[in-house]
Amino acid sequence: MANIEKKVQTILNRRLEGGRISTKEAFFLYQNAPLSLLIKIAHSIKFKLFGKKVYYIQNVHVEPSNYCIYKCKFCSFHKDPHEPMFWEDDIHTIINRINNLPGSIKEIHITGGVHPQRGLEWYLNLLHDIKNIRPSLQIKAFTAIEIQFMAKKSGKSISETLQLLKKAGLDALAGGGAEIFNDNVRKQLCPEKGDAKIWLNVHEQAHHLKIVSNATMLYGHIETIHDRIEHMHTIRLLQDETQGFNCFIPLKFRHQQNFLSHIQELPLVDDLKVFALSRIFFDNILHIKAYWPMIGREKAALLLHAGADDIDGTIYDSTKIYTMAGSEEQKPMITVEELKALIKSENFIPIERDLFYHELS
Ligand code: V47
């Protein structure tokens, strides 16, 4: 027992002094370290980087359609045209909605289903029209899976596709579609969807074109702890090469209205562990996001004590991915004042940011 404690302490001390922990050590910590110690270390690392600061952003999501060529088992969002919750917004509708948004919005996040009839041209027009009406809006958009489809449908390479999107106004790629990289897990979760290599290739190419991106991990379904650590390891390796990831976002599997509803959602202690370990593992990605529409504002606030430094944004009730999957946030919308109060209630200092994490307040 004493040996285990000593080993845990040695690994964590090395990390605190700026060293790197291996995947084996991460696994060892997962199995053996007391949660309270992991949280303490994660918090110390975060404190060294940001002090008491916690970042938020004034943003809105656009989900053009929930029609999708894929039927991922964890997804509650996908609907076919004959189903009641199906939608397919045209560009005119989206632009009207953006026109009615408050001028204080800094970022727009665009992701949706991989719509079979919508190709690169449609998305170029969308980006172009958004930048036309609101040139200062920063656009974080599309998962690697959406990019892969646009490239394939247009007969262009991934790099050409990304260059055209950048020219039309794309500032950053969203982090979705990563799920869990392990092939076997992916075969069960999302057999038709692009594999890890495709996801990594799209992000690598984006980084080479100076398009930054985020990375996600969908946890708490059929994956093992080992799969989670390997997933994070793969992202850490790419980040060593490109330095293009701004943020890592652990996304907790929510189980309502999908093919995996029989799986119980993880308890909060596991969320705390995943976040704390993410902060400890990623010595090369600065920001860890507790995305409140997915996990609920109260738990997101708690995760700020376990290494997360970013709680995301105001949202304006514009995303349905998590409401449809059973999140406690059935109308994800929070005012700046409420966001600031939430952060302050945990004894942190709220800092408004833009998409690139420039501090605005
Ligand atoms: O790839 C889908 C996840 C992702 C469920 O980049 C689910 O800042 C839990 O990536 N339970 C898309 N998760 C959303 C996404 C995202 C969200 C917020 C911010 C950013 C960012 C990216 O949502 C998918 C999948 O991993 N997801 N269904 C579900 N039932």
mmCIF file of C-alpha atoms and ligand atoms in Angstrom:
data_model
loop_
_atom_site.group_PDB
_atom_site.id
_atom_site.type_symbol
_atom_site.label_atom_id
_atom_site.label_comp_id
_atom_site.label_asym_id
_atom_site.label_seq_id
_atom_site.Cartn_x
_atom_site.Cartn_y
_atom_site.Cartn_z
ATOM 1 C CA MET A 1 0.000 0.000 0.000
ATOM 2 C CA ALA A 2 2.726 2.427 1.023
ATOM 3 C CA ASN A 3 4.500 1.599 -2.235
ATOM 4 C CA ILE A 4 1.445 2.485 -4.287
ATOM 5 C CA GLU A 5 1.024 5.802 -2.469
ATOM 6 C CA LYS A 6 4.689 6.573 -3.017
ATOM 7 C CA LYS A 7 4.434 5.802 -6.730
ATOM 8 C CA VAL A 8 1.299 7.933 -7.113
ATOM 9 C CA GLN A 9 3.023 10.813 -5.336
ATOM 10 C CA THR A 10 6.207 10.482 -7.435
ATOM 11 C CA ILE A 11 4.254 10.599 -10.712
ATOM 12 C CA LEU A 12 2.177 13.549 -9.599
ATOM 13 C CA ASN A 13 5.179 15.476 -8.266
ATOM 14 C CA ARG A 14 6.949 15.049 -11.606
ATOM 15 C CA ARG A 15 3.900 16.425 -13.412
ATOM 16 C CA LEU A 16 3.665 19.351 -11.007
ATOM 17 C CA GLU A 17 7.292 20.186 -11.743
ATOM 18 C CA GLY A 18 6.477 20.363 -15.450
ATOM 19 C CA GLY A 19 7.273 16.764 -16.451
ATOM 20 C CA ARG A 20 5.138 14.506 -18.621
ATOM 21 C CA ILE A 21 3.230 11.430 -17.473
ATOM 22 C CA SER A 22 3.195 8.334 -19.673
ATOM 23 C CA THR A 23 0.076 6.423 -20.700
ATOM 24 C CA LYS A 24 1.078 3.636 -18.317
ATOM 25 C CA GLU A 25 1.343 6.125 -15.479
ATOM 26 C CA ALA A 26 -1.991 7.692 -16.405
ATOM 27 C CA PHE A 27 -3.565 4.241 -16.216
ATOM 28 C CA PHE A 28 -1.890 3.621 -12.872
ATOM 29 C CA LEU A 29 -3.221 6.931 -11.539
ATOM 30 C CA TYR A 30 -6.693 6.140 -12.802
ATOM 31 C CA GLN A 31 -6.686 2.845 -10.917
ATOM 32 C CA ASN A 32 -4.856 3.849 -7.766
ATOM 33 C CA ALA A 33 -4.804 7.564 -7.024
ATOM 34 C CA PRO A 34 -7.389 8.913 -4.587
ATOM 35 C CA LEU A 35 -9.805 11.224 -6.394
ATOM 36 C CA SER A 36 -9.148 13.992 -3.876
ATOM 37 C CA LEU A 37 -5.421 13.913 -4.741
ATOM 38 C CA LEU A 38 -6.062 13.926 -8.514
ATOM 39 C CA ILE A 39 -8.361 16.915 -8.098
ATOM 40 C CA LYS A 40 -5.817 18.721 -5.933
ATOM 41 C CA ILE A 41 -3.029 18.223 -8.490
ATOM 42 C CA ALA A 42 -5.252 19.093 -11.465
ATOM 43 C CA HIS A 43 -6.277 22.254 -9.660
ATOM 44 C CA SER A 44 -2.664 23.179 -8.870
ATOM 45 C CA ILE A 45 -1.659 22.765 -12.530
ATOM 46 C CA LYS A 46 -4.583 24.899 -13.621
ATOM 47 C CA PHE A 47 -3.809 27.484 -10.926
ATOM 48 C CA LYS A 48 -0.195 27.748 -12.132
ATOM 49 C CA LEU A 49 -1.442 28.462 -15.650
ATOM 50 C CA PHE A 50 -4.414 30.726 -15.014
ATOM 51 C CA GLY A 51 -4.632 31.579 -11.328
ATOM 52 C CA LYS A 52 -8.300 31.924 -10.450
ATOM 53 C CA LYS A 53 -9.376 32.804 -13.973
ATOM 54 C CA VAL A 54 -12.186 30.905 -15.681
ATOM 55 C CA TYR A 55 -13.047 31.660 -19.304
ATOM 56 C CA TYR A 56 -16.458 32.137 -20.876
ATOM 57 C CA ILE A 57 -17.604 33.392 -24.265
ATOM 58 C CA GLN A 58 -20.666 35.067 -25.737
ATOM 59 C CA ASN A 59 -21.592 32.599 -28.435
ATOM 60 C CA VAL A 60 -24.350 30.893 -30.315
ATOM 61 C CA HIS A 61 -24.654 27.553 -32.099
ATOM 62 C CA VAL A 62 -26.053 26.924 -35.556
ATOM 63 C CA GLU A 63 -27.192 23.377 -36.304
ATOM 64 C CA PRO A 64 -28.322 23.618 -39.942
ATOM 65 C CA SER A 65 -29.935 20.175 -40.030
ATOM 66 C CA ASN A 66 -30.171 16.980 -38.018
ATOM 67 C CA TYR A 67 -30.428 14.901 -41.186
ATOM 68 C CA CYS A 68 -27.333 12.690 -41.363
ATOM 69 C CA ILE A 69 -25.952 9.918 -43.535
ATOM 70 C CA TYR A 70 -24.620 8.225 -40.401
ATOM 71 C CA LYS A 71 -26.543 6.486 -37.651
ATOM 72 C CA CYS A 72 -24.127 6.600 -34.713
ATOM 73 C CA LYS A 73 -25.393 4.541 -31.806
ATOM 74 C CA PHE A 74 -24.850 7.282 -29.212
ATOM 75 C CA CYS A 75 -26.612 9.981 -31.218
ATOM 76 C CA SER A 76 -30.057 11.276 -30.226
ATOM 77 C CA PHE A 77 -29.859 14.171 -32.678
ATOM 78 C CA HIS A 78 -30.145 12.292 -35.997
ATOM 79 C CA LYS A 79 -33.631 12.287 -37.538
ATOM 80 C CA ASP A 80 -34.906 11.248 -40.956
ATOM 81 C CA PRO A 81 -37.212 13.593 -42.907
ATOM 82 C CA HIS A 82 -40.415 11.742 -41.929
ATOM 83 C CA GLU A 83 -39.682 11.962 -38.175
ATOM 84 C CA PRO A 84 -41.293 14.608 -35.932
ATOM 85 C CA MET A 85 -38.097 16.261 -34.658
ATOM 86 C CA PHE A 86 -36.462 16.558 -38.098
ATOM 87 C CA TRP A 87 -35.270 19.995 -39.313
ATOM 88 C CA GLU A 88 -33.436 21.369 -42.334
ATOM 89 C CA ASP A 89 -32.860 25.125 -42.207
ATOM 90 C CA ASP A 90 -31.941 26.969 -45.379
ATOM 91 C CA ILE A 91 -29.272 29.666 -45.475
ATOM 92 C CA HIS A 92 -31.854 32.462 -45.538
ATOM 93 C CA THR A 93 -33.418 31.204 -42.268
ATOM 94 C CA ILE A 94 -30.015 30.892 -40.594
ATOM 95 C CA ILE A 95 -28.939 34.368 -41.681
ATOM 96 C CA ASN A 96 -32.217 35.870 -40.400
ATOM 97 C CA ARG A 97 -31.596 34.243 -37.034
ATOM 98 C CA ILE A 98 -28.040 35.581 -36.887
ATOM 99 C CA ASN A 99 -29.261 39.041 -37.862
ATOM 100 C CA ASN A 100 -31.493 39.070 -34.788
ATOM 101 C CA LEU A 101 -28.710 38.180 -32.349
ATOM 102 C CA PRO A 102 -27.291 40.743 -29.914
ATOM 103 C CA GLY A 103 -24.211 42.575 -31.200
ATOM 104 C CA SER A 104 -22.184 41.312 -28.232
ATOM 105 C CA ILE A 105 -21.939 37.747 -29.639
ATOM 106 C CA LYS A 106 -18.316 36.967 -30.496
ATOM 107 C CA GLU A 107 -18.421 33.399 -31.774
ATOM 108 C CA ILE A 108 -20.668 31.232 -33.842
ATOM 109 C CA HIS A 109 -20.320 27.457 -33.615
ATOM 110 C CA ILE A 110 -21.691 25.533 -36.616
ATOM 111 C CA THR A 111 -22.116 21.758 -36.644
ATOM 112 C CA GLY A 112 -24.878 19.451 -37.714
ATOM 113 C CA GLY A 113 -25.645 16.142 -39.332
ATOM 114 C CA VAL A 114 -23.764 15.115 -42.468
ATOM 115 C CA HIS A 115 -26.582 16.091 -44.828
ATOM 116 C CA PRO A 116 -26.413 13.966 -47.995
ATOM 117 C CA GLN A 117 -27.508 16.741 -50.371
ATOM 118 C CA ARG A 118 -25.393 19.566 -48.967
ATOM 119 C CA GLY A 119 -21.885 19.839 -50.300
ATOM 120 C CA LEU A 120 -18.958 22.215 -49.977
ATOM 121 C CA GLU A 121 -20.655 24.980 -52.036
ATOM 122 C CA TRP A 122 -23.589 25.135 -49.602
ATOM 123 C CA TYR A 123 -21.265 25.587 -46.609
ATOM 124 C CA LEU A 124 -19.067 28.113 -48.448
ATOM 125 C CA ASN A 125 -22.187 30.175 -49.162
ATOM 126 C CA LEU A 126 -23.251 29.914 -45.523
ATOM 127 C CA LEU A 127 -19.872 31.117 -44.215
ATOM 128 C CA HIS A 128 -19.696 33.838 -46.822
ATOM 129 C CA ASP A 129 -23.174 35.159 -45.984
ATOM 130 C CA ILE A 130 -22.467 35.128 -42.224
ATOM 131 C CA LYS A 131 -19.234 37.104 -42.650
ATOM 132 C CA ASN A 132 -21.078 39.431 -44.995
ATOM 133 C CA ILE A 133 -23.668 40.458 -42.405
ATOM 134 C CA ARG A 134 -21.393 40.251 -39.336
ATOM 135 C CA PRO A 135 -17.723 40.495 -40.413
ATOM 136 C CA SER A 136 -16.470 40.527 -36.821
ATOM 137 C CA LEU A 137 -18.135 37.218 -35.840
ATOM 138 C CA GLN A 138 -15.566 34.487 -35.338
ATOM 139 C CA ILE A 139 -16.625 31.164 -36.836
ATOM 140 C CA LYS A 140 -15.772 27.803 -35.273
ATOM 141 C CA ALA A 141 -17.386 25.217 -37.467
ATOM 142 C CA PHE A 142 -17.638 21.636 -38.684
ATOM 143 C CA THR A 143 -16.315 18.392 -37.317
ATOM 144 C CA ALA A 144 -13.611 16.485 -39.170
ATOM 145 C CA ILE A 145 -16.352 14.109 -40.340
ATOM 146 C CA GLU A 146 -18.286 16.937 -41.999
ATOM 147 C CA ILE A 147 -15.066 18.177 -43.640
ATOM 148 C CA GLN A 148 -14.316 14.699 -44.962
ATOM 149 C CA PHE A 149 -17.784 14.535 -46.552
ATOM 150 C CA MET A 150 -17.475 18.010 -48.137
ATOM 151 C CA ALA A 151 -14.103 17.045 -49.614
ATOM 152 C CA LYS A 152 -15.357 13.738 -50.969
ATOM 153 C CA LYS A 153 -18.541 15.175 -52.475
ATOM 154 C CA SER A 154 -16.673 18.028 -54.172
ATOM 155 C CA GLY A 155 -13.804 15.840 -55.423
ATOM 156 C CA LYS A 156 -11.293 18.088 -53.659
ATOM 157 C CA SER A 157 -8.554 17.161 -51.234
ATOM 158 C CA ILE A 158 -8.966 17.807 -47.505
ATOM 159 C CA SER A 159 -6.408 20.596 -47.729
ATOM 160 C CA GLU A 160 -8.114 22.294 -50.703
ATOM 161 C CA THR A 161 -11.476 22.018 -48.943
ATOM 162 C CA LEU A 162 -10.092 23.591 -45.767
ATOM 163 C CA GLN A 163 -8.397 26.374 -47.721
ATOM 164 C CA LEU A 164 -11.667 27.280 -49.441
ATOM 165 C CA LEU A 165 -13.552 27.226 -46.133
ATOM 166 C CA LYS A 166 -10.886 29.416 -44.541
ATOM 167 C CA LYS A 167 -11.146 31.877 -47.396
ATOM 168 C CA ALA A 168 -14.929 31.989 -46.938
ATOM 169 C CA GLY A 169 -14.575 32.796 -43.216
ATOM 170 C CA LEU A 170 -13.793 29.656 -41.235
ATOM 171 C CA ASP A 171 -11.639 30.600 -38.219
ATOM 172 C CA ALA A 172 -11.456 27.267 -36.375
ATOM 173 C CA LEU A 173 -12.630 23.665 -36.548
ATOM 174 C CA ALA A 174 -14.967 22.242 -33.901
ATOM 175 C CA GLY A 175 -13.743 19.282 -31.890
ATOM 176 C CA GLY A 176 -16.556 16.797 -32.469
ATOM 177 C CA GLY A 177 -16.536 13.483 -34.298
ATOM 178 C CA ALA A 178 -13.526 12.159 -32.371
ATOM 179 C CA GLU A 179 -15.652 9.993 -30.046
ATOM 180 C CA ILE A 180 -13.157 7.270 -28.997
ATOM 181 C CA PHE A 181 -10.393 6.460 -31.474
ATOM 182 C CA ASN A 182 -10.097 2.746 -30.702
ATOM 183 C CA ASP A 183 -11.136 0.812 -33.851
ATOM 184 C CA ASN A 184 -13.173 -1.844 -32.068
ATOM 185 C CA VAL A 185 -15.125 0.675 -30.024
ATOM 186 C CA ARG A 186 -15.693 2.747 -33.148
ATOM 187 C CA LYS A 187 -16.943 -0.291 -35.059
ATOM 188 C CA GLN A 188 -19.624 -0.749 -32.424
ATOM 189 C CA LEU A 189 -20.448 2.930 -31.910
ATOM 190 C CA CYS A 190 -20.262 4.425 -35.365
ATOM 191 C CA PRO A 191 -19.251 1.746 -37.889
ATOM 192 C CA GLU A 192 -19.875 3.800 -41.043
ATOM 193 C CA LYS A 193 -18.176 6.967 -39.862
ATOM 194 C CA GLY A 194 -14.585 7.976 -40.598
ATOM 195 C CA ASP A 195 -11.958 6.370 -38.400
ATOM 196 C CA ALA A 196 -9.338 7.911 -36.136
ATOM 197 C CA LYS A 197 -6.890 8.382 -39.013
ATOM 198 C CA ILE A 198 -9.364 10.518 -40.916
ATOM 199 C CA TRP A 199 -10.172 12.666 -37.871
ATOM 200 C CA LEU A 200 -6.484 13.170 -37.115
ATOM 201 C CA ASN A 201 -5.597 13.881 -40.719
ATOM 202 C CA VAL A 202 -8.247 16.606 -41.035
ATOM 203 C CA HIS A 203 -7.032 18.314 -37.844
ATOM 204 C CA GLU A 204 -3.393 17.980 -38.839
ATOM 205 C CA GLN A 205 -4.061 19.559 -42.221
ATOM 206 C CA ALA A 206 -6.105 22.309 -40.593
ATOM 207 C CA HIS A 207 -3.265 23.098 -38.191
ATOM 208 C CA HIS A 208 -0.809 23.273 -41.096
ATOM 209 C CA LEU A 209 -3.084 25.879 -42.667
ATOM 210 C CA LYS A 210 -3.120 27.815 -39.374
ATOM 211 C CA ILE A 211 -6.693 26.855 -38.643
ATOM 212 C CA VAL A 212 -6.853 26.046 -34.934
ATOM 213 C CA SER A 213 -9.202 23.405 -33.572
ATOM 214 C CA ASN A 214 -10.540 21.648 -30.499
ATOM 215 C CA ALA A 215 -10.440 17.975 -29.587
ATOM 216 C CA THR A 216 -13.210 16.035 -27.862
ATOM 217 C CA MET A 217 -13.559 12.658 -26.187
ATOM 218 C CA LEU A 218 -16.938 10.984 -25.773
ATOM 219 C CA TYR A 219 -16.694 8.994 -22.539
ATOM 220 C CA GLY A 220 -18.936 6.818 -20.418
ATOM 221 C CA HIS A 221 -20.447 4.334 -22.889
ATOM 222 C CA ILE A 222 -18.750 1.066 -23.945
ATOM 223 C CA GLU A 223 -15.137 2.214 -23.823
ATOM 224 C CA THR A 224 -12.576 1.124 -21.246
ATOM 225 C CA ILE A 225 -10.327 3.381 -19.198
ATOM 226 C CA HIS A 226 -7.484 2.163 -21.359
ATOM 227 C CA ASP A 227 -9.359 3.359 -24.493
ATOM 228 C CA ARG A 228 -9.767 6.809 -22.945
ATOM 229 C CA ILE A 229 -6.076 7.108 -22.156
ATOM 230 C CA GLU A 230 -5.042 5.904 -25.613
ATOM 231 C CA HIS A 231 -7.447 8.451 -27.112
ATOM 232 C CA MET A 232 -5.868 11.279 -25.129
ATOM 233 C CA HIS A 233 -2.411 9.999 -25.970
ATOM 234 C CA THR A 234 -3.138 10.138 -29.715
ATOM 235 C CA ILE A 235 -4.299 13.738 -29.389
ATOM 236 C CA ARG A 236 -1.271 14.655 -27.267
ATOM 237 C CA LEU A 237 1.071 13.230 -29.924
ATOM 238 C CA LEU A 238 -0.519 15.272 -32.708
ATOM 239 C CA GLN A 239 -0.410 18.365 -30.516
ATOM 240 C CA ASP A 240 3.340 17.835 -29.995
ATOM 241 C CA GLU A 241 3.741 18.157 -33.761
ATOM 242 C CA THR A 242 1.301 20.918 -34.636
ATOM 243 C CA GLN A 243 0.393 22.950 -31.514
ATOM 244 C CA GLY A 244 -2.961 23.556 -33.192
ATOM 245 C CA PHE A 245 -5.394 22.384 -30.507
ATOM 246 C CA ASN A 246 -6.748 25.179 -28.333
ATOM 247 C CA CYS A 247 -8.830 23.081 -26.063
ATOM 248 C CA PHE A 248 -9.703 19.549 -24.942
ATOM 249 C CA ILE A 249 -13.358 18.800 -24.198
ATOM 250 C CA PRO A 250 -14.401 15.604 -22.424
ATOM 251 C CA LEU A 251 -18.033 14.980 -23.446
ATOM 252 C CA LYS A 252 -20.012 12.769 -21.100
ATOM 253 C CA PHE A 253 -22.276 10.260 -22.838
ATOM 254 C CA ARG A 254 -25.943 11.129 -22.223
ATOM 255 C CA HIS A 255 -28.259 8.223 -22.746
ATOM 256 C CA GLN A 256 -31.752 9.361 -23.626
ATOM 257 C CA GLN A 257 -33.364 8.562 -26.979
ATOM 258 C CA ASN A 258 -30.498 6.728 -28.615
ATOM 259 C CA PHE A 259 -29.470 3.133 -29.331
ATOM 260 C CA LEU A 260 -27.380 3.005 -26.141
ATOM 261 C CA SER A 261 -30.126 4.055 -23.732
ATOM 262 C CA HIS A 262 -29.673 0.830 -21.780
ATOM 263 C CA ILE A 263 -26.231 2.063 -20.609
ATOM 264 C CA GLN A 264 -26.364 3.910 -17.301
ATOM 265 C CA GLU A 265 -24.743 7.334 -17.287
ATOM 266 C CA LEU A 266 -21.607 7.648 -15.193
ATOM 267 C CA PRO A 267 -21.796 9.149 -11.700
ATOM 268 C CA LEU A 268 -20.242 12.529 -10.962
ATOM 269 C CA VAL A 269 -17.134 11.017 -9.361
ATOM 270 C CA ASP A 270 -16.158 9.584 -12.750
ATOM 271 C CA ASP A 271 -16.654 12.971 -14.427
ATOM 272 C CA LEU A 272 -14.375 14.539 -11.830
ATOM 273 C CA LYS A 273 -11.786 11.845 -12.476
ATOM 274 C CA VAL A 274 -11.933 12.233 -16.279
ATOM 275 C CA PHE A 275 -11.513 16.007 -16.035
ATOM 276 C CA ALA A 276 -8.749 15.885 -13.422
ATOM 277 C CA LEU A 277 -6.832 13.304 -15.436
ATOM 278 C CA SER A 278 -7.275 15.301 -18.627
ATOM 279 C CA ARG A 279 -5.653 18.310 -16.965
ATOM 280 C CA ILE A 280 -2.829 16.165 -15.606
ATOM 281 C CA PHE A 281 -2.277 14.278 -18.873
ATOM 282 C CA PHE A 282 -2.342 17.224 -21.297
ATOM 283 C CA ASP A 283 0.837 19.164 -20.664
ATOM 284 C CA ASN A 284 0.557 20.605 -24.176
ATOM 285 C CA ILE A 285 -3.092 21.676 -24.519
ATOM 286 C CA LEU A 286 -3.782 24.792 -22.476
ATOM 287 C CA HIS A 287 -7.525 24.733 -22.053
ATOM 288 C CA ILE A 288 -9.885 22.095 -20.677
ATOM 289 C CA LYS A 289 -13.550 22.845 -21.259
ATOM 290 C CA ALA A 290 -16.463 21.851 -19.023
ATOM 291 C CA TYR A 291 -19.197 22.357 -21.591
ATOM 292 C CA TRP A 292 -22.215 23.224 -19.458
ATOM 293 C CA PRO A 293 -25.048 22.398 -21.954
ATOM 294 C CA MET A 294 -23.785 18.799 -21.995
ATOM 295 C CA ILE A 295 -23.224 18.207 -18.288
ATOM 296 C CA GLY A 296 -25.439 20.842 -16.686
ATOM 297 C CA ARG A 297 -24.365 24.171 -15.209
ATOM 298 C CA GLU A 298 -24.025 22.935 -11.616
ATOM 299 C CA LYS A 299 -21.747 20.024 -12.479
ATOM 300 C CA ALA A 300 -19.794 22.191 -14.919
ATOM 301 C CA ALA A 301 -19.182 24.610 -12.038
ATOM 302 C CA LEU A 302 -17.882 21.732 -9.895
ATOM 303 C CA LEU A 303 -15.544 20.608 -12.675
ATOM 304 C CA LEU A 304 -13.841 24.004 -12.481
ATOM 305 C CA HIS A 305 -12.293 22.632 -9.276
ATOM 306 C CA ALA A 306 -10.988 19.564 -11.132
ATOM 307 C CA GLY A 307 -8.842 21.232 -13.773
ATOM 308 C CA ALA A 308 -11.321 22.821 -16.197
ATOM 309 C CA ASP A 309 -10.653 26.491 -16.951
ATOM 310 C CA ASP A 310 -13.347 27.109 -19.567
ATOM 311 C CA ILE A 311 -17.121 26.747 -19.209
ATOM 312 C CA ASP A 312 -18.051 27.803 -22.794
ATOM 313 C CA GLY A 313 -20.795 30.281 -23.447
ATOM 314 C CA THR A 314 -24.176 31.922 -23.517
ATOM 315 C CA ILE A 315 -25.534 29.589 -26.253
ATOM 316 C CA TYR A 316 -28.972 31.281 -26.569
ATOM 317 C CA ASP A 317 -30.845 27.979 -26.624
ATOM 318 C CA SER A 318 -29.326 27.151 -29.988
ATOM 319 C CA THR A 319 -28.067 23.572 -29.603
ATOM 320 C CA LYS A 320 -30.185 20.454 -29.470
ATOM 321 C CA ILE A 321 -27.495 17.717 -29.403
ATOM 322 C CA TYR A 322 -27.602 17.407 -25.635
ATOM 323 C CA THR A 323 -31.185 18.399 -24.915
ATOM 324 C CA MET A 324 -32.289 15.548 -27.202
ATOM 325 C CA ALA A 325 -29.901 13.195 -25.372
ATOM 326 C CA GLY A 326 -31.380 14.056 -21.959
ATOM 327 C CA SER A 327 -29.182 16.807 -20.550
ATOM 328 C CA GLU A 328 -30.633 18.587 -17.529
ATOM 329 C CA GLU A 329 -30.274 21.763 -19.635
ATOM 330 C CA GLN A 330 -33.414 21.518 -21.733
ATOM 331 C CA LYS A 331 -33.148 25.153 -22.840
ATOM 332 C CA PRO A 332 -29.402 25.859 -22.801
ATOM 333 C CA MET A 333 -29.303 29.590 -22.382
ATOM 334 C CA ILE A 334 -27.520 31.645 -19.776
ATOM 335 C CA THR A 335 -26.972 35.385 -19.555
ATOM 336 C CA VAL A 336 -23.512 36.873 -19.118
ATOM 337 C CA GLU A 337 -24.507 37.975 -15.624
ATOM 338 C CA GLU A 338 -25.620 34.448 -14.710
ATOM 339 C CA LEU A 339 -22.448 32.929 -16.167
ATOM 340 C CA LYS A 340 -20.305 35.355 -14.203
ATOM 341 C CA ALA A 341 -22.282 34.680 -11.021
ATOM 342 C CA LEU A 342 -21.896 30.921 -11.535
ATOM 343 C CA ILE A 343 -18.124 31.233 -11.900
ATOM 344 C CA LYS A 344 -17.850 33.633 -8.945
ATOM 345 C CA SER A 345 -19.951 31.337 -6.760
ATOM 346 C CA GLU A 346 -17.113 28.801 -7.049
ATOM 347 C CA ASN A 347 -14.625 31.480 -6.003
ATOM 348 C CA PHE A 348 -13.129 31.940 -9.477
ATOM 349 C CA ILE A 349 -12.736 35.084 -11.569
ATOM 350 C CA PRO A 350 -14.819 35.165 -14.772
ATOM 351 C CA ILE A 351 -12.903 36.311 -17.843
ATOM 352 C CA GLU A 352 -14.645 36.859 -21.153
ATOM 353 C CA ARG A 353 -12.694 35.440 -24.090
ATOM 354 C CA ASP A 354 -12.989 35.240 -27.850
ATOM 355 C CA LEU A 355 -12.604 32.104 -29.982
ATOM 356 C CA PHE A 356 -8.801 32.349 -29.824
ATOM 357 C CA TYR A 357 -8.793 32.774 -26.024
ATOM 358 C CA HIS A 358 -7.864 36.429 -26.228
ATOM 359 C CA GLU A 359 -9.023 37.973 -22.974
ATOM 360 C CA LEU A 360 -11.760 40.578 -23.428
ATOM 361 C CA SER A 361 -12.421 41.609 -19.837
HETATM 362 O O1 V47 B 1 -19.024 14.276 -31.863
HETATM 363 C C1 V47 B 1 -23.325 13.231 -29.601
HETATM 364 C C2 V47 B 1 -21.093 14.253 -28.959
HETATM 365 C C3 V47 B 1 -20.235 15.788 -30.397
HETATM 366 C C4 V47 B 1 -24.001 12.557 -27.666
HETATM 367 O O2 V47 B 1 -15.394 22.272 -30.296
HETATM 368 C C5 V47 B 1 -22.779 13.232 -27.502
HETATM 369 O O3 V47 B 1 -15.933 23.738 -28.783
HETATM 370 C C6 V47 B 1 -22.849 12.859 -25.251
HETATM 371 O O4 V47 B 1 -18.167 18.136 -30.510
HETATM 372 N N1 V47 B 1 -24.023 12.171 -25.342
HETATM 373 C C7 V47 B 1 -20.575 17.040 -31.172
HETATM 374 N N2 V47 B 1 -22.211 13.392 -26.306
HETATM 375 C C8 V47 B 1 -20.487 18.279 -30.295
HETATM 376 C C9 V47 B 1 -19.101 18.758 -30.097
HETATM 377 C C10 V47 B 1 -18.818 20.026 -29.397
HETATM 378 C C11 V47 B 1 -19.702 20.518 -28.469
HETATM 379 C C12 V47 B 1 -19.392 21.704 -27.832
HETATM 380 C C13 V47 B 1 -18.247 22.407 -28.115
HETATM 381 C C14 V47 B 1 -17.379 21.907 -29.067
HETATM 382 C C15 V47 B 1 -16.161 22.684 -29.409
HETATM 383 C C16 V47 B 1 -17.643 20.709 -29.704
HETATM 384 O O5 V47 B 1 -21.239 15.567 -29.429
HETATM 385 C C17 V47 B 1 -20.189 14.491 -31.147
HETATM 386 C C18 V47 B 1 -20.308 13.483 -30.019
HETATM 387 O O6 V47 B 1 -19.046 13.192 -29.482
HETATM 388 N N3 V47 B 1 -22.386 13.614 -28.725
HETATM 389 N N4 V47 B 1 -24.315 12.579 -28.974
HETATM 390 C C19 V47 B 1 -24.622 11.995 -26.517
HETATM 391 N N5 V47 B 1 -25.741 11.289 -26.591
#
